[in-house]
Amino acid sequence: MTTGPDHTTVSDSVKRVVIAESRLSLAPEEIPDDEPLNGDLLRINSLGFVGMLVHLEDALDVTLPDDLFVGRTFKTVDDLVEVVAEGARETTEEP
């Protein structure tokens, strides 16, 4: 069985991508897990969100299925981390 990236790796990658998308000069550890994706610090819009998913797939070497995101709301960094971690696990599991 192939294992996907661990939760810490996913969290670090998500934070790096949201920092880049928001054009900030911060370290990933400076972004709290409960930081709003579209708030005073981070400014992620829907178009930026789609671009971030592509960057995350490349950074984590996974394919995130589109249906993983349907019907979900992403308000905080941790909301995105949890779904990306779930998708990464699903795409690396063998039947």
PDB file of C-alpha atoms in Angstrom, residues 1-7 9-10 60-62 85 87-94:
ATOM      1  CA  MET A   1       0.000   0.000   0.000  1.00  0.00           C
ATOM      2  CA  THR A   2       1.283   3.443  -0.909  1.00  0.00           C
ATOM      3  CA  THR A   3       0.861   6.084   1.740  1.00  0.00           C
ATOM      4  CA  GLY A   4       0.100   9.692   0.983  1.00  0.00           C
ATOM      5  CA  PRO A   5       1.579  12.748   2.622  1.00  0.00           C
ATOM      6  CA  ASP A   6       1.084  12.989   6.370  1.00  0.00           C
ATOM      7  CA  HIS A   7      -1.127  15.641   7.974  1.00  0.00           C
ATOM      8  CA  THR A   9       3.101  17.826   5.284  1.00  0.00           C
ATOM      9  CA  VAL A  10      -0.373  18.646   3.948  1.00  0.00           C
ATOM     10  CA  LEU A  60       1.939  16.808  -2.776  1.00  0.00           C
ATOM     11  CA  ASP A  61       2.156  14.653  -5.914  1.00  0.00           C
ATOM     12  CA  VAL A  62      -1.516  13.653  -5.654  1.00  0.00           C
ATOM     13  CA  ALA A  85      -5.476  15.379   3.523  1.00  0.00           C
ATOM     14  CA  GLY A  87      -8.169  13.471  -0.821  1.00  0.00           C
ATOM     15  CA  ALA A  88      -4.480  12.665  -0.634  1.00  0.00           C
ATOM     16  CA  ARG A  89      -5.222   9.539   1.435  1.00  0.00           C
ATOM     17  CA  GLU A  90      -7.940   8.407  -0.973  1.00  0.00           C
ATOM     18  CA  THR A  91      -5.802   8.830  -4.074  1.00  0.00           C
ATOM     19  CA  THR A  92      -2.862   6.902  -2.641  1.00  0.00           C
ATOM     20  CA  GLU A  93      -4.785   3.905  -1.234  1.00  0.00           C
ATOM     21  CA  GLU A  94      -4.767   0.715  -3.262  1.00  0.00           C
TER      22      GLU A  94
END
